[in-house]
Amino acid sequence: MSEITIAVCVYNGEKYIKETLSRIIAQSFQSFDLLIVNDCSTDATLQIINDFFTENLREYRLINLEKNKGIANARQTALERAETRYLLFVDADDLPHSELLKKESRLISLNEDAIAVSCWSEYIDENGKRMQGGLFIGDKTKEDFISRASRDKLIFLPIQTLFDRVAALRVGGFRLDGFPKGVPRYQDFCEDLDLWTRMSDLYTEGKYMIVIPEILYSYRKGSTGLSSNTFFMNLKMKYIKTNLLLRRAGKTEVSFYNFHAALSGNELNTLQQAAVAADCLREGIISLKKKKIGHGILNILKSMWLRPEYVWQKIKSNSGLFK
C-alpha cells in the first residue's frame, strides 16, 4: 500500500494540466496515490483530465468541488481527503522532474524526525522554456533548520514539498477561518508559508524540514507584468510572523480580521513601500530581459533605495549564485 499521495489542485488549468499529469505519471518512483482536486473549473479542464486517463490507464481519484473557494480550501480538501501518511502538491501548470518523488521519499523515509523534504526548482516560462533563476530556498541539514526555527524565523519552502500529513493536520492544516469574506481572498496568499511555519513549531520535539540541494522541479513563472498581489502577500507574511511570535510566547493566536484591523497607518505604509520595492525589482529584471537597459536599471536602483535588504534576499534565494 502506498504511503504517498501526489495532489494536484486545479482551477481553469486547461492550458497546462495535460503536460503536468504526463510528468506526474512518468515519475521513476511509482508507488503513490494520485489525487486531483478540481476547484469548480469553468473551462475544459475536467474534460482534458478525463480524456487523459482514458488514454493513460492509471488509478486516480478526482474530487470536483461544487463551488470555487480558492487554493487554500482546495489544498485543505486534499490534506483531509488523502489516505496516506505523506502528501506532495504539484501545481497544475508546473513540471516535476522524473526523480522528484524518488529522491524526496527516500530521504524522508530514512529520517524518522523529518516532517518535510523539498528540493530546489528552476523557472520556466509560459512555453516551458528555461528562464534565469529559480527557488533555491530551505535548509540543507537538520541542524540548520533547528537553528532557524529556534530563532523564530518564517519557514519558506517551495510547493513541491513532501510532508507528513499527520504533522500538518496536528498544527491545523491550511488556515481557512478568521478572514474577511470576498476579494481579496487573504487565505490564499502565502497559504503554504503559513503551514510550514506552524509545522516548524515542532522543532522543540526534534522534528525538522529540509531541502535536497538539487533542481528537481520546473516552476512556471509569468514573464510579463507586475504582481498586483505583492502588498497582500506582504500583509499576510506579517500576519504569519505575528502569530508565530504569539505562539512561541504561549499566547493565543489572532485572527487575520483582527490583525488587519489593528494595524496602524505607519505599519500599512511600511508594507506598501516593501511591495513597491518588490514590484520595482521585478519590473527592472523584466526590462533588462527585454533589452530596455535604462528602464531596468532605474527600477532596480529604486528597489534598492526603498528596501536594500530585499534585493539581497532575492539574489540569495532566486539567482542561484549562492547555492
PDB file of C-alpha atoms in Angstrom:
ATOM      1  CA  MET A   1       0.000   0.000   0.000  1.00  0.00           C
ATOM      2  CA  SER A   2       1.299   3.441  -0.912  1.00  0.00           C
ATOM      3  CA  GLU A   3       2.388   5.855   1.801  1.00  0.00           C
ATOM      4  CA  ILE A   4       2.427   8.873  -0.529  1.00  0.00           C
ATOM      5  CA  THR A   5      -0.203  10.955  -2.315  1.00  0.00           C
ATOM      6  CA  ILE A   6       0.592  13.398  -5.091  1.00  0.00           C
ATOM      7  CA  ALA A   7      -2.153  16.023  -5.139  1.00  0.00           C
ATOM      8  CA  VAL A   8      -2.941  18.453  -7.937  1.00  0.00           C
ATOM      9  CA  CYS A   9      -5.317  21.320  -7.181  1.00  0.00           C
ATOM     10  CA  VAL A  10      -6.549  22.855 -10.410  1.00  0.00           C
ATOM     11  CA  TYR A  11      -8.779  25.728 -11.447  1.00  0.00           C
ATOM     12  CA  ASN A  12      -9.169  26.507 -15.153  1.00  0.00           C
ATOM     13  CA  GLY A  13      -5.925  24.760 -15.981  1.00  0.00           C
ATOM     14  CA  GLU A  14      -6.754  23.583 -19.497  1.00  0.00           C
ATOM     15  CA  LYS A  15      -3.571  25.021 -20.994  1.00  0.00           C
ATOM     16  CA  TYR A  16      -1.087  23.000 -18.935  1.00  0.00           C
ATOM     17  CA  ILE A  17      -2.853  20.243 -16.988  1.00  0.00           C
ATOM     18  CA  LYS A  18      -2.197  17.514 -19.581  1.00  0.00           C
ATOM     19  CA  GLU A  19       1.546  18.192 -19.608  1.00  0.00           C
ATOM     20  CA  THR A  20       1.649  18.304 -15.809  1.00  0.00           C
ATOM     21  CA  LEU A  21      -0.202  14.987 -15.485  1.00  0.00           C
ATOM     22  CA  SER A  22       2.144  13.446 -18.062  1.00  0.00           C
ATOM     23  CA  ARG A  23       5.131  14.384 -15.913  1.00  0.00           C
ATOM     24  CA  ILE A  24       3.469  13.040 -12.772  1.00  0.00           C
ATOM     25  CA  ILE A  25       2.695   9.596 -14.173  1.00  0.00           C
ATOM     26  CA  ALA A  26       6.251   9.444 -15.587  1.00  0.00           C
ATOM     27  CA  GLN A  27       7.833   9.565 -12.114  1.00  0.00           C
ATOM     28  CA  SER A  28      10.579   6.970 -11.709  1.00  0.00           C
ATOM     29  CA  PHE A  29       9.062   6.084  -8.323  1.00  0.00           C
ATOM     30  CA  GLN A  30       5.533   4.867  -8.993  1.00  0.00           C
ATOM     31  CA  SER A  31       4.275   3.885  -5.556  1.00  0.00           C
ATOM     32  CA  PHE A  32       1.935   6.795  -4.965  1.00  0.00           C
ATOM     33  CA  ASP A  33      -1.753   7.651  -4.975  1.00  0.00           C
ATOM     34  CA  LEU A  34      -2.859  10.410  -7.314  1.00  0.00           C
ATOM     35  CA  LEU A  35      -5.499  12.871  -6.109  1.00  0.00           C
ATOM     36  CA  ILE A  36      -6.883  15.706  -8.229  1.00  0.00           C
ATOM     37  CA  VAL A  37      -8.997  18.467  -6.710  1.00  0.00           C
ATOM     38  CA  ASN A  38     -10.908  20.357  -9.384  1.00  0.00           C
ATOM     39  CA  ASP A  39     -11.848  23.713  -7.868  1.00  0.00           C
ATOM     40  CA  CYS A  40     -15.001  24.167  -9.949  1.00  0.00           C
ATOM     41  CA  SER A  41     -13.206  24.877 -13.234  1.00  0.00           C
ATOM     42  CA  THR A  42     -15.286  26.556 -15.933  1.00  0.00           C
ATOM     43  CA  ASP A  43     -13.037  25.761 -18.892  1.00  0.00           C
ATOM     44  CA  ALA A  44     -12.158  22.401 -20.483  1.00  0.00           C
ATOM     45  CA  THR A  45     -10.018  21.228 -17.548  1.00  0.00           C
ATOM     46  CA  LEU A  46     -12.333  18.424 -16.457  1.00  0.00           C
ATOM     47  CA  GLN A  47     -12.750  17.041 -19.973  1.00  0.00           C
ATOM     48  CA  ILE A  48      -8.979  17.104 -20.532  1.00  0.00           C
ATOM     49  CA  ILE A  49      -8.422  15.185 -17.271  1.00  0.00           C
ATOM     50  CA  ASN A  50     -10.996  12.564 -18.218  1.00  0.00           C
ATOM     51  CA  ASP A  51      -9.551  12.189 -21.721  1.00  0.00           C
ATOM     52  CA  PHE A  52      -6.030  11.949 -20.329  1.00  0.00           C
ATOM     53  CA  PHE A  53      -6.822   8.983 -18.123  1.00  0.00           C
ATOM     54  CA  THR A  54      -8.789   7.308 -20.892  1.00  0.00           C
ATOM     55  CA  GLU A  55      -5.594   7.335 -22.929  1.00  0.00           C
ATOM     56  CA  ASN A  56      -3.270   6.698 -19.969  1.00  0.00           C
ATOM     57  CA  LEU A  57      -4.635   3.959 -17.742  1.00  0.00           C
ATOM     58  CA  ARG A  58      -3.710   4.800 -14.187  1.00  0.00           C
ATOM     59  CA  GLU A  59      -5.666   4.817 -10.939  1.00  0.00           C
ATOM     60  CA  TYR A  60      -6.524   8.256  -9.588  1.00  0.00           C
ATOM     61  CA  ARG A  61      -9.161   9.995  -7.517  1.00  0.00           C
ATOM     62  CA  LEU A  62     -10.955  13.116  -8.679  1.00  0.00           C
ATOM     63  CA  ILE A  63     -12.747  15.476  -6.303  1.00  0.00           C
ATOM     64  CA  ASN A  64     -14.968  18.023  -8.035  1.00  0.00           C
ATOM     65  CA  LEU A  65     -15.734  20.919  -5.723  1.00  0.00           C
ATOM     66  CA  GLU A  66     -19.184  22.417  -6.200  1.00  0.00           C
ATOM     67  CA  LYS A  67     -18.053  25.988  -5.619  1.00  0.00           C
ATOM     68  CA  ASN A  68     -14.780  27.748  -6.311  1.00  0.00           C
ATOM     69  CA  LYS A  69     -13.296  28.674  -2.931  1.00  0.00           C
ATOM     70  CA  GLY A  70      -9.628  29.181  -3.783  1.00  0.00           C
ATOM     71  CA  ILE A  71      -6.334  27.394  -3.422  1.00  0.00           C
ATOM     72  CA  ALA A  72      -6.193  27.232   0.381  1.00  0.00           C
ATOM     73  CA  ASN A  73      -9.564  25.462   0.515  1.00  0.00           C
ATOM     74  CA  ALA A  74      -8.558  23.108  -2.312  1.00  0.00           C
ATOM     75  CA  ARG A  75      -5.278  22.222  -0.582  1.00  0.00           C
ATOM     76  CA  GLN A  76      -7.080  21.652   2.725  1.00  0.00           C
ATOM     77  CA  THR A  77      -9.531  19.368   0.930  1.00  0.00           C
ATOM     78  CA  ALA A  78      -6.616  17.331  -0.414  1.00  0.00           C
ATOM     79  CA  LEU A  79      -4.950  17.279   3.000  1.00  0.00           C
ATOM     80  CA  GLU A  80      -8.092  15.931   4.652  1.00  0.00           C
ATOM     81  CA  ARG A  81      -9.132  13.523   1.903  1.00  0.00           C
ATOM     82  CA  ALA A  82      -5.758  11.927   1.177  1.00  0.00           C
ATOM     83  CA  GLU A  83      -5.391   8.456   2.684  1.00  0.00           C
ATOM     84  CA  THR A  84      -1.616   8.248   3.007  1.00  0.00           C
ATOM     85  CA  ARG A  85       0.885   9.409   5.587  1.00  0.00           C
ATOM     86  CA  TYR A  86       2.737  11.710   3.211  1.00  0.00           C
ATOM     87  CA  LEU A  87       1.463  14.304   0.755  1.00  0.00           C
ATOM     88  CA  LEU A  88       3.118  16.254  -2.047  1.00  0.00           C
ATOM     89  CA  PHE A  89       1.483  19.030  -4.055  1.00  0.00           C
ATOM     90  CA  VAL A  90       2.251  19.685  -7.705  1.00  0.00           C
ATOM     91  CA  ASP A  91       0.821  22.895  -9.128  1.00  0.00           C
ATOM     92  CA  ALA A  92      -1.340  22.339 -12.195  1.00  0.00           C
ATOM     93  CA  ASP A  93       0.990  24.264 -14.523  1.00  0.00           C
ATOM     94  CA  ASP A  94       4.345  23.053 -13.187  1.00  0.00           C
ATOM     95  CA  LEU A  95       6.582  20.176 -14.268  1.00  0.00           C
ATOM     96  CA  PRO A  96       8.030  17.742 -11.706  1.00  0.00           C
ATOM     97  CA  HIS A  97      11.224  16.067 -12.873  1.00  0.00           C
ATOM     98  CA  SER A  98      11.227  12.294 -13.084  1.00  0.00           C
ATOM     99  CA  GLU A  99      13.382  11.765  -9.967  1.00  0.00           C
ATOM    100  CA  LEU A 100      11.491  14.197  -7.704  1.00  0.00           C
ATOM    101  CA  LEU A 101       9.362  11.728  -5.782  1.00  0.00           C
ATOM    102  CA  LYS A 102      12.043   9.056  -5.656  1.00  0.00           C
ATOM    103  CA  LYS A 103      14.616  11.320  -4.033  1.00  0.00           C
ATOM    104  CA  GLU A 104      12.283  13.116  -1.641  1.00  0.00           C
ATOM    105  CA  SER A 105      10.576   9.908  -0.500  1.00  0.00           C
ATOM    106  CA  ARG A 106      13.894   8.169   0.067  1.00  0.00           C
ATOM    107  CA  LEU A 107      15.179  10.957   2.270  1.00  0.00           C
ATOM    108  CA  ILE A 108      12.035  11.329   4.366  1.00  0.00           C
ATOM    109  CA  SER A 109      11.739   7.556   4.878  1.00  0.00           C
ATOM    110  CA  LEU A 110      15.300   7.331   6.188  1.00  0.00           C
ATOM    111  CA  ASN A 111      14.840  10.082   8.771  1.00  0.00           C
ATOM    112  CA  GLU A 112      12.201   9.433  11.429  1.00  0.00           C
ATOM    113  CA  ASP A 113      12.143  13.044  12.633  1.00  0.00           C
ATOM    114  CA  ALA A 114      11.874  14.592   9.165  1.00  0.00           C
ATOM    115  CA  ILE A 115       8.389  16.011   8.658  1.00  0.00           C
ATOM    116  CA  ALA A 116       9.068  17.659   5.288  1.00  0.00           C
ATOM    117  CA  VAL A 117      11.570  17.230   2.458  1.00  0.00           C
ATOM    118  CA  SER A 118      11.709  19.567  -0.524  1.00  0.00           C
ATOM    119  CA  CYS A 119      14.154  20.475  -3.306  1.00  0.00           C
ATOM    120  CA  TRP A 120      15.326  23.327  -5.494  1.00  0.00           C
ATOM    121  CA  SER A 121      13.395  24.394  -8.581  1.00  0.00           C
ATOM    122  CA  GLU A 122      14.093  26.175 -11.839  1.00  0.00           C
ATOM    123  CA  TYR A 123      11.939  28.779 -13.553  1.00  0.00           C
ATOM    124  CA  ILE A 124      10.275  28.101 -16.895  1.00  0.00           C
ATOM    125  CA  ASP A 125       8.161  30.478 -18.979  1.00  0.00           C
ATOM    126  CA  GLU A 126       4.662  30.003 -20.405  1.00  0.00           C
ATOM    127  CA  ASN A 127       6.113  27.862 -23.206  1.00  0.00           C
ATOM    128  CA  GLY A 128       8.155  25.645 -20.925  1.00  0.00           C
ATOM    129  CA  LYS A 129      11.450  27.305 -21.843  1.00  0.00           C
ATOM    130  CA  ARG A 130      14.087  27.570 -19.120  1.00  0.00           C
ATOM    131  CA  MET A 131      14.383  31.039 -17.595  1.00  0.00           C
ATOM    132  CA  GLN A 132      17.077  32.534 -15.437  1.00  0.00           C
ATOM    133  CA  GLY A 133      16.701  31.952 -11.734  1.00  0.00           C
ATOM    134  CA  GLY A 134      14.702  29.588  -9.605  1.00  0.00           C
ATOM    135  CA  LEU A 135      13.849  28.824  -5.993  1.00  0.00           C
ATOM    136  CA  PHE A 136      16.950  27.937  -4.010  1.00  0.00           C
ATOM    137  CA  ILE A 137      15.482  28.126  -0.535  1.00  0.00           C
ATOM    138  CA  GLY A 138      15.317  25.958   2.559  1.00  0.00           C
ATOM    139  CA  ASP A 139      17.789  24.422   4.988  1.00  0.00           C
ATOM    140  CA  LYS A 140      20.012  21.558   3.866  1.00  0.00           C
ATOM    141  CA  THR A 141      20.580  19.998   7.286  1.00  0.00           C
ATOM    142  CA  LYS A 142      18.625  19.265  10.440  1.00  0.00           C
ATOM    143  CA  GLU A 143      20.986  21.460  12.436  1.00  0.00           C
ATOM    144  CA  ASP A 144      20.435  24.451  10.144  1.00  0.00           C
ATOM    145  CA  PHE A 145      16.678  24.031  10.337  1.00  0.00           C
ATOM    146  CA  ILE A 146      16.637  23.743  14.139  1.00  0.00           C
ATOM    147  CA  SER A 147      18.764  26.876  14.344  1.00  0.00           C
ATOM    148  CA  ARG A 148      16.424  28.826  12.054  1.00  0.00           C
ATOM    149  CA  ALA A 149      13.224  27.626  13.732  1.00  0.00           C
ATOM    150  CA  SER A 150      14.572  28.331  17.221  1.00  0.00           C
ATOM    151  CA  ARG A 151      15.208  31.954  16.196  1.00  0.00           C
ATOM    152  CA  ASP A 152      11.519  32.446  15.313  1.00  0.00           C
ATOM    153  CA  LYS A 153      12.119  32.689  11.572  1.00  0.00           C
ATOM    154  CA  LEU A 154       9.480  32.170   8.912  1.00  0.00           C
ATOM    155  CA  ILE A 155       9.967  28.897   7.058  1.00  0.00           C
ATOM    156  CA  PHE A 156       9.923  29.242   3.283  1.00  0.00           C
ATOM    157  CA  LEU A 157       9.663  26.045   1.250  1.00  0.00           C
ATOM    158  CA  PRO A 158       8.510  25.641  -2.357  1.00  0.00           C
ATOM    159  CA  ILE A 159       5.264  23.834  -3.079  1.00  0.00           C
ATOM    160  CA  GLN A 160       6.911  20.584  -4.254  1.00  0.00           C
ATOM    161  CA  THR A 161       7.493  19.545  -0.641  1.00  0.00           C
ATOM    162  CA  LEU A 162       6.794  16.010   0.537  1.00  0.00           C
ATOM    163  CA  PHE A 163       5.414  16.375   4.043  1.00  0.00           C
ATOM    164  CA  ASP A 164       3.874  14.428   6.894  1.00  0.00           C
ATOM    165  CA  ARG A 165       0.068  14.801   6.815  1.00  0.00           C
ATOM    166  CA  VAL A 166      -0.269  13.920  10.493  1.00  0.00           C
ATOM    167  CA  ALA A 167       2.061  16.756  11.472  1.00  0.00           C
ATOM    168  CA  ALA A 168       0.271  19.168   9.137  1.00  0.00           C
ATOM    169  CA  LEU A 169      -3.152  18.297  10.489  1.00  0.00           C
ATOM    170  CA  ARG A 170      -1.838  18.470  14.026  1.00  0.00           C
ATOM    171  CA  VAL A 171      -0.945  22.153  13.603  1.00  0.00           C
ATOM    172  CA  GLY A 172      -4.243  22.973  11.919  1.00  0.00           C
ATOM    173  CA  GLY A 173      -3.600  22.408   8.219  1.00  0.00           C
ATOM    174  CA  PHE A 174      -4.197  25.236   5.770  1.00  0.00           C
ATOM    175  CA  ARG A 175      -5.777  28.149   7.588  1.00  0.00           C
ATOM    176  CA  LEU A 176      -9.285  28.960   6.315  1.00  0.00           C
ATOM    177  CA  ASP A 177     -11.021  30.736   9.196  1.00  0.00           C
ATOM    178  CA  GLY A 178     -10.783  34.276  10.549  1.00  0.00           C
ATOM    179  CA  PHE A 179     -10.502  36.044   7.178  1.00  0.00           C
ATOM    180  CA  PRO A 180     -12.846  38.713   5.795  1.00  0.00           C
ATOM    181  CA  LYS A 181     -15.206  37.463   3.115  1.00  0.00           C
ATOM    182  CA  GLY A 182     -14.900  38.479  -0.502  1.00  0.00           C
ATOM    183  CA  VAL A 183     -11.961  39.684  -2.564  1.00  0.00           C
ATOM    184  CA  PRO A 184      -9.085  39.546  -1.978  1.00  0.00           C
ATOM    185  CA  ARG A 185      -9.026  36.042  -0.525  1.00  0.00           C
ATOM    186  CA  TYR A 186      -6.358  36.606   2.074  1.00  0.00           C
ATOM    187  CA  GLN A 187      -6.364  32.914   2.971  1.00  0.00           C
ATOM    188  CA  ASP A 188      -4.913  32.182  -0.481  1.00  0.00           C
ATOM    189  CA  PHE A 189      -1.817  34.350  -0.046  1.00  0.00           C
ATOM    190  CA  CYS A 190       1.246  32.506   1.329  1.00  0.00           C
ATOM    191  CA  GLU A 191      -1.010  29.664   2.457  1.00  0.00           C
ATOM    192  CA  ASP A 192       1.890  27.216   2.295  1.00  0.00           C
ATOM    193  CA  LEU A 193       4.262  29.553   4.185  1.00  0.00           C
ATOM    194  CA  ASP A 194       1.670  29.717   6.953  1.00  0.00           C
ATOM    195  CA  LEU A 195       1.526  25.912   7.174  1.00  0.00           C
ATOM    196  CA  TRP A 196       5.300  25.365   7.014  1.00  0.00           C
ATOM    197  CA  THR A 197       5.870  27.973   9.721  1.00  0.00           C
ATOM    198  CA  ARG A 198       3.306  26.397  12.054  1.00  0.00           C
ATOM    199  CA  MET A 199       4.825  22.968  11.409  1.00  0.00           C
ATOM    200  CA  SER A 200       8.204  24.431  12.340  1.00  0.00           C
ATOM    201  CA  ASP A 201       6.915  24.787  15.926  1.00  0.00           C
ATOM    202  CA  LEU A 202       7.577  21.049  16.207  1.00  0.00           C
ATOM    203  CA  TYR A 203      11.325  21.718  16.223  1.00  0.00           C
ATOM    204  CA  THR A 204      11.035  21.562  20.019  1.00  0.00           C
ATOM    205  CA  GLU A 205      10.372  17.820  19.567  1.00  0.00           C
ATOM    206  CA  GLY A 206      13.360  17.377  17.283  1.00  0.00           C
ATOM    207  CA  LYS A 207      11.287  17.467  14.090  1.00  0.00           C
ATOM    208  CA  TYR A 208      12.773  19.186  11.070  1.00  0.00           C
ATOM    209  CA  MET A 209      12.221  20.232   7.441  1.00  0.00           C
ATOM    210  CA  ILE A 210      14.977  20.199   4.840  1.00  0.00           C
ATOM    211  CA  VAL A 211      15.654  20.535   1.111  1.00  0.00           C
ATOM    212  CA  ILE A 212      17.630  18.434  -1.317  1.00  0.00           C
ATOM    213  CA  PRO A 213      20.115  20.849  -2.940  1.00  0.00           C
ATOM    214  CA  GLU A 214      19.208  19.741  -6.452  1.00  0.00           C
ATOM    215  CA  ILE A 215      16.829  21.070  -9.111  1.00  0.00           C
ATOM    216  CA  LEU A 216      14.017  18.511  -9.387  1.00  0.00           C
ATOM    217  CA  TYR A 217      11.095  20.738 -10.343  1.00  0.00           C
ATOM    218  CA  SER A 218      10.220  23.314 -13.007  1.00  0.00           C
ATOM    219  CA  TYR A 219       8.131  26.214 -11.739  1.00  0.00           C
ATOM    220  CA  ARG A 220       6.181  28.067 -14.398  1.00  0.00           C
ATOM    221  CA  LYS A 221       6.611  31.799 -13.978  1.00  0.00           C
ATOM    222  CA  GLY A 222       4.988  34.626 -15.887  1.00  0.00           C
ATOM    223  CA  SER A 223       7.500  36.833 -17.644  1.00  0.00           C
ATOM    224  CA  THR A 224       5.406  39.969 -18.115  1.00  0.00           C
ATOM    225  CA  GLY A 225       3.567  42.414 -15.929  1.00  0.00           C
ATOM    226  CA  LEU A 226       3.730  43.210 -12.243  1.00  0.00           C
ATOM    227  CA  SER A 227       2.140  41.246  -9.457  1.00  0.00           C
ATOM    228  CA  SER A 228      -0.855  43.179  -8.170  1.00  0.00           C
ATOM    229  CA  ASN A 229      -0.780  40.927  -5.109  1.00  0.00           C
ATOM    230  CA  THR A 230       2.595  41.918  -3.629  1.00  0.00           C
ATOM    231  CA  PHE A 231       1.079  44.120  -0.942  1.00  0.00           C
ATOM    232  CA  PHE A 232      -1.380  41.409   0.094  1.00  0.00           C
ATOM    233  CA  MET A 233       1.435  38.858   0.311  1.00  0.00           C
ATOM    234  CA  ASN A 234       3.498  41.189   2.498  1.00  0.00           C
ATOM    235  CA  LEU A 235       0.482  41.760   4.712  1.00  0.00           C
ATOM    236  CA  LYS A 236      -0.085  38.012   5.050  1.00  0.00           C
ATOM    237  CA  MET A 237       3.573  37.381   5.883  1.00  0.00           C
ATOM    238  CA  LYS A 238       3.417  39.958   8.665  1.00  0.00           C
ATOM    239  CA  TYR A 239       0.324  38.187   9.967  1.00  0.00           C
ATOM    240  CA  ILE A 240       2.093  34.809   9.901  1.00  0.00           C
ATOM    241  CA  LYS A 241       5.060  36.282  11.771  1.00  0.00           C
ATOM    242  CA  THR A 242       2.776  37.908  14.347  1.00  0.00           C
ATOM    243  CA  ASN A 243       1.109  34.591  15.147  1.00  0.00           C
ATOM    244  CA  LEU A 244       4.455  32.810  15.203  1.00  0.00           C
ATOM    245  CA  LEU A 245       5.661  35.141  17.947  1.00  0.00           C
ATOM    246  CA  LEU A 246       2.383  34.816  19.831  1.00  0.00           C
ATOM    247  CA  ARG A 247       2.523  31.018  19.793  1.00  0.00           C
ATOM    248  CA  ARG A 248       6.146  30.930  20.882  1.00  0.00           C
ATOM    249  CA  ALA A 249       5.257  33.267  23.770  1.00  0.00           C
ATOM    250  CA  GLY A 250       2.479  30.923  24.857  1.00  0.00           C
ATOM    251  CA  LYS A 251      -0.235  33.372  23.814  1.00  0.00           C
ATOM    252  CA  THR A 252      -3.374  32.899  21.738  1.00  0.00           C
ATOM    253  CA  GLU A 253      -3.156  33.496  18.003  1.00  0.00           C
ATOM    254  CA  VAL A 254      -5.075  36.393  16.490  1.00  0.00           C
ATOM    255  CA  SER A 255      -7.442  36.112  13.520  1.00  0.00           C
ATOM    256  CA  PHE A 256      -6.417  37.824  10.319  1.00  0.00           C
ATOM    257  CA  TYR A 257      -9.505  40.005  10.545  1.00  0.00           C
ATOM    258  CA  ASN A 258      -8.490  41.364  13.964  1.00  0.00           C
ATOM    259  CA  PHE A 259      -4.818  41.594  13.000  1.00  0.00           C
ATOM    260  CA  HIS A 260      -5.626  43.688   9.946  1.00  0.00           C
ATOM    261  CA  ALA A 261      -7.984  45.958  11.872  1.00  0.00           C
ATOM    262  CA  ALA A 262      -5.286  46.684  14.474  1.00  0.00           C
ATOM    263  CA  LEU A 263      -2.578  47.779  12.002  1.00  0.00           C
ATOM    264  CA  SER A 264      -1.535  51.411  12.219  1.00  0.00           C
ATOM    265  CA  GLY A 265      -1.187  53.754   9.269  1.00  0.00           C
ATOM    266  CA  ASN A 266       2.615  53.656   9.594  1.00  0.00           C
ATOM    267  CA  GLU A 267       2.646  49.858   9.518  1.00  0.00           C
ATOM    268  CA  LEU A 268       0.497  49.802   6.390  1.00  0.00           C
ATOM    269  CA  ASN A 269       2.744  52.389   4.730  1.00  0.00           C
ATOM    270  CA  THR A 270       5.814  50.277   5.508  1.00  0.00           C
ATOM    271  CA  LEU A 271       4.174  47.233   3.941  1.00  0.00           C
ATOM    272  CA  GLN A 272       3.178  49.268   0.900  1.00  0.00           C
ATOM    273  CA  GLN A 273       6.738  50.531   0.494  1.00  0.00           C
ATOM    274  CA  ALA A 274       8.027  46.972   0.626  1.00  0.00           C
ATOM    275  CA  ALA A 275       5.517  45.998  -2.056  1.00  0.00           C
ATOM    276  CA  VAL A 276       6.665  48.860  -4.301  1.00  0.00           C
ATOM    277  CA  ALA A 277      10.289  47.761  -3.823  1.00  0.00           C
ATOM    278  CA  ALA A 278       9.406  44.208  -4.837  1.00  0.00           C
ATOM    279  CA  ASP A 279       7.473  45.329  -7.903  1.00  0.00           C
ATOM    280  CA  CYS A 280      10.263  47.702  -8.966  1.00  0.00           C
ATOM    281  CA  LEU A 281      12.791  44.884  -8.771  1.00  0.00           C
ATOM    282  CA  ARG A 282      10.553  42.601 -10.822  1.00  0.00           C
ATOM    283  CA  GLU A 283       9.907  45.318 -13.414  1.00  0.00           C
ATOM    284  CA  GLY A 284      13.628  46.069 -13.573  1.00  0.00           C
ATOM    285  CA  ILE A 285      14.547  42.464 -14.273  1.00  0.00           C
ATOM    286  CA  ILE A 286      11.826  42.122 -16.923  1.00  0.00           C
ATOM    287  CA  SER A 287      13.021  45.319 -18.593  1.00  0.00           C
ATOM    288  CA  LEU A 288      16.620  44.101 -18.694  1.00  0.00           C
ATOM    289  CA  LYS A 289      15.489  40.874 -20.354  1.00  0.00           C
ATOM    290  CA  LYS A 290      13.668  42.964 -22.954  1.00  0.00           C
ATOM    291  CA  LYS A 291      16.877  44.973 -23.569  1.00  0.00           C
ATOM    292  CA  LYS A 292      15.329  48.107 -22.020  1.00  0.00           C
ATOM    293  CA  ILE A 293      18.519  48.732 -20.103  1.00  0.00           C
ATOM    294  CA  GLY A 294      17.909  52.242 -18.813  1.00  0.00           C
ATOM    295  CA  HIS A 295      14.393  51.497 -17.584  1.00  0.00           C
ATOM    296  CA  GLY A 296      15.604  48.283 -15.986  1.00  0.00           C
ATOM    297  CA  ILE A 297      18.497  49.883 -14.111  1.00  0.00           C
ATOM    298  CA  LEU A 298      16.320  52.724 -12.827  1.00  0.00           C
ATOM    299  CA  ASN A 299      13.758  50.323 -11.406  1.00  0.00           C
ATOM    300  CA  ILE A 300      16.396  48.154  -9.752  1.00  0.00           C
ATOM    301  CA  LEU A 301      18.046  51.219  -8.210  1.00  0.00           C
ATOM    302  CA  LYS A 302      14.662  52.390  -6.933  1.00  0.00           C
ATOM    303  CA  SER A 303      14.077  48.987  -5.344  1.00  0.00           C
ATOM    304  CA  MET A 304      17.496  49.118  -3.689  1.00  0.00           C
ATOM    305  CA  TRP A 305      16.788  52.604  -2.358  1.00  0.00           C
ATOM    306  CA  LEU A 306      13.408  51.624  -0.936  1.00  0.00           C
ATOM    307  CA  ARG A 307      14.456  48.336   0.605  1.00  0.00           C
ATOM    308  CA  PRO A 308      18.083  47.266   0.048  1.00  0.00           C
ATOM    309  CA  GLU A 309      17.775  44.115   2.169  1.00  0.00           C
ATOM    310  CA  TYR A 310      15.002  42.813  -0.117  1.00  0.00           C
ATOM    311  CA  VAL A 311      17.255  42.888  -3.184  1.00  0.00           C
ATOM    312  CA  TRP A 312      19.897  40.920  -1.316  1.00  0.00           C
ATOM    313  CA  GLN A 313      17.323  38.369  -0.156  1.00  0.00           C
ATOM    314  CA  LYS A 314      16.096  37.829  -3.717  1.00  0.00           C
ATOM    315  CA  ILE A 315      19.628  37.399  -5.018  1.00  0.00           C
ATOM    316  CA  LYS A 316      20.301  34.728  -2.393  1.00  0.00           C
ATOM    317  CA  SER A 317      17.061  32.802  -2.838  1.00  0.00           C
ATOM    318  CA  ASN A 318      16.352  33.143  -6.579  1.00  0.00           C
ATOM    319  CA  SER A 319      19.510  33.827  -8.543  1.00  0.00           C
ATOM    320  CA  GLY A 320      21.291  30.538  -7.933  1.00  0.00           C
ATOM    321  CA  LEU A 321      24.553  32.369  -7.264  1.00  0.00           C
ATOM    322  CA  PHE A 322      24.700  31.223  -3.640  1.00  0.00           C
ATOM    323  CA  LYS A 323      23.550  27.614  -3.891  1.00  0.00           C
TER     324      LYS A 323
END
